[in-house]
Coordinates of C-alpha atoms in Angstrom, one line a residue:
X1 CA 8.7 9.2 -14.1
X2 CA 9.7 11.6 -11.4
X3 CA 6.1 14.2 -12.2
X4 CA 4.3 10.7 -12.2
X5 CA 5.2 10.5 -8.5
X6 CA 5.2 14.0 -7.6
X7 CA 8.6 14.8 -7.3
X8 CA 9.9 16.8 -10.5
X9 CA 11.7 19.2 -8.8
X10 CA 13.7 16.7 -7.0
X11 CA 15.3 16.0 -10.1
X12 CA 18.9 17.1 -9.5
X13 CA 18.8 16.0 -5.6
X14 CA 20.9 13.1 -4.5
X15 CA 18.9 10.7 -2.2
X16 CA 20.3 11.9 0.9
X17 CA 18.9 15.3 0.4
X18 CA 15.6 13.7 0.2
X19 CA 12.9 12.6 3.0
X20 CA 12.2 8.8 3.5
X21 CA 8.5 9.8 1.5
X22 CA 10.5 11.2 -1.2
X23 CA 12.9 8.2 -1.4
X24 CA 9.7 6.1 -1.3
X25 CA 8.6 7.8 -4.1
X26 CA 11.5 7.8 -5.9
X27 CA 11.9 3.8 -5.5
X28 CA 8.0 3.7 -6.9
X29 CA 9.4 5.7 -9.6
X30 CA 12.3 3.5 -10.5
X31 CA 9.9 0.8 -10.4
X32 CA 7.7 2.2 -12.9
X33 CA 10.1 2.8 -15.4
X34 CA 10.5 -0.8 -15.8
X35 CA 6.6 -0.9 -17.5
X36 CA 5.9 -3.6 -14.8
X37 CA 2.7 -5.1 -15.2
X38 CA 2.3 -5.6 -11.5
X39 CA 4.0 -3.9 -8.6
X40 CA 4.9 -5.8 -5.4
X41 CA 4.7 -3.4 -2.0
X42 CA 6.1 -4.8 1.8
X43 CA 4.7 -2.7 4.0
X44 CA 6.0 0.2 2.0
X45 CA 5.1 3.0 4.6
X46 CA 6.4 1.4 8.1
X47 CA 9.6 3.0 8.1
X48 CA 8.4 6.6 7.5
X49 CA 7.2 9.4 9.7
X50 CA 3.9 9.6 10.2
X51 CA 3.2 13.1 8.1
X52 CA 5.2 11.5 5.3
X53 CA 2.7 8.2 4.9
X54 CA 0.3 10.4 2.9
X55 CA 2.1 11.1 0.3
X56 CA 3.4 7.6 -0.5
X57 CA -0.2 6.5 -0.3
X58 CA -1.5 9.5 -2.2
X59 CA 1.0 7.7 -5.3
X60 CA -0.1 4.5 -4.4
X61 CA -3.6 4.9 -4.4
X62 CA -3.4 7.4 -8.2
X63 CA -1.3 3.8 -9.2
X64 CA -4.4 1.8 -8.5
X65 CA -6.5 4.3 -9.9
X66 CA -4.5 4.0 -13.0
X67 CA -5.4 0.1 -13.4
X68 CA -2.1 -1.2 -12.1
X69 CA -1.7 -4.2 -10.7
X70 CA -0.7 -4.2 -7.1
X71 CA 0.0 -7.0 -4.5
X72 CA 0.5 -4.4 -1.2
X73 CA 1.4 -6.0 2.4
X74 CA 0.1 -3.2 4.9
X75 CA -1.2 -2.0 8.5
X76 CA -2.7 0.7 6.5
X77 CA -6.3 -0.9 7.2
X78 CA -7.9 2.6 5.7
X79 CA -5.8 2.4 3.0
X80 CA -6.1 -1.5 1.9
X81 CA -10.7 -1.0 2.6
X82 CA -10.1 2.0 -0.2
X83 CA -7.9 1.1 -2.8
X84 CA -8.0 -2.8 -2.9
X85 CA -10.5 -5.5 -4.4
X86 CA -9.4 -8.4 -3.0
X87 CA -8.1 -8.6 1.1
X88 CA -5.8 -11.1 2.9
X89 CA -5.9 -10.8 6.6
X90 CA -3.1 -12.2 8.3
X91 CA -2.4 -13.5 11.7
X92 CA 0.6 -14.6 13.1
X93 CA 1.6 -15.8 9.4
X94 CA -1.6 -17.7 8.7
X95 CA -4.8 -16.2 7.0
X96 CA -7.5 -15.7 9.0
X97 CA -9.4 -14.2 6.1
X98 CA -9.6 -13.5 2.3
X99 CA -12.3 -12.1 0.3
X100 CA -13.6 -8.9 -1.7
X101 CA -12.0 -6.2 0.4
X102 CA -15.9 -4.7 1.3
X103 CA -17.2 -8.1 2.4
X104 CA -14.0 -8.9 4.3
X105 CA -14.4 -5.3 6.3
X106 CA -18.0 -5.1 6.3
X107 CA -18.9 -8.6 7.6
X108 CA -15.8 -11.0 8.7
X109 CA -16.6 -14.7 8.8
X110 CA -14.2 -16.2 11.3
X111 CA -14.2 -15.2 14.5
X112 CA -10.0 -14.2 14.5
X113 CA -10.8 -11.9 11.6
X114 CA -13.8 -10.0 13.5
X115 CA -11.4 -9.9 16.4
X116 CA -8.6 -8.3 14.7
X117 CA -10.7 -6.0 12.4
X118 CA -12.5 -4.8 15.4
X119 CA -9.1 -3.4 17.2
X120 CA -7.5 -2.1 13.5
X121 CA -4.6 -4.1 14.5
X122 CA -3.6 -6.6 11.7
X123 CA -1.7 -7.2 8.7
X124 CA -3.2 -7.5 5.4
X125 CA -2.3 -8.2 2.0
X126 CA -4.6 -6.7 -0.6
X127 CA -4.4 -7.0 -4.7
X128 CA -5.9 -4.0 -6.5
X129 CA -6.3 -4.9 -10.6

C-alpha cells in the first residue's frame, strides 16, 4: 500500500518523522487497505504547505484514474474541473450549483455560481466514478 502512494521508503519512519503530505498519504494508504469501494476526502489538502498539495493530489488524481470512487470536498477548483464528473458548488452551506463538472465550469446557470466561479473562491464537492 505504501508504493501505491509513493512512499516506500518511508516504510520504517514513524509519523512524526514524516511531512503533513506524507502523513496524507499515508492516511490514503490506510484507507486503501480497507478495499473501500468509495473513498470519502474533507478538504484533504487545507492543512498542508503549499509545495506539499501536489503530491497528495498527484495520489488523488492516479486514485481516480484507477476507477475509484471518490466523494472529495475541496477549494482545489483546478483539481475538482480535472479529476471529477459530477460538481457540487457550495455557498455558505447551500448549493448554488451541481452538474457534470465541464458544464458546471464552462457555463454556470445561477447567477451565485457564475459569481463564485469567476473569483476561484468556493467550495465544491465533486464525485469521480
Amino acid at each position: 500500500m505504501l508504493a501505491s502512494v509513493g512512499l516506500s521508503d518511508k516504510i520504517n519512519d514513524y509519523p512524526v518523522q514524516l511531512s503533513g503530505g506524507e502523513q496524507q498519504r499515508a492516511a490514503i494508504a490506510r484507507a486503501l487497505a480497507m478495499k473501500p469501494r468509495i473513498m470519502l476526502f474533507d478538504e484533504p489538502t487545507s492543512a498542508l504547505d503549499p509545495e506539499l498539495v501536489d503530491e497528495v493530489l498527484a495520489v488523488m488524481r492516479a486514485l481516480s484514474q484507477s476507477g475509484m470512487t471518490m466523494l472529495v470536498v475541496t477549494h482545489e477548483m483546478q483539481f475538482a474541473e480535472q479529476a471529477g464528473d459530477t460538481v457540487t458548488v457550495m455557498d455558505a452551506g447551500k448549493i448554488a450549483e451541481e452538474g457534470p463538472v465541464q458544464e458546471v465550469f464552462s457555463r454556470p446557470q445561477s447567477l451565485r455560481a457564475i459569481s463564485l466561479l469567476k473569483r476561484k473562491s468556493l467550495q465544491a464537492s465533486f464525485i469521480s466514478t
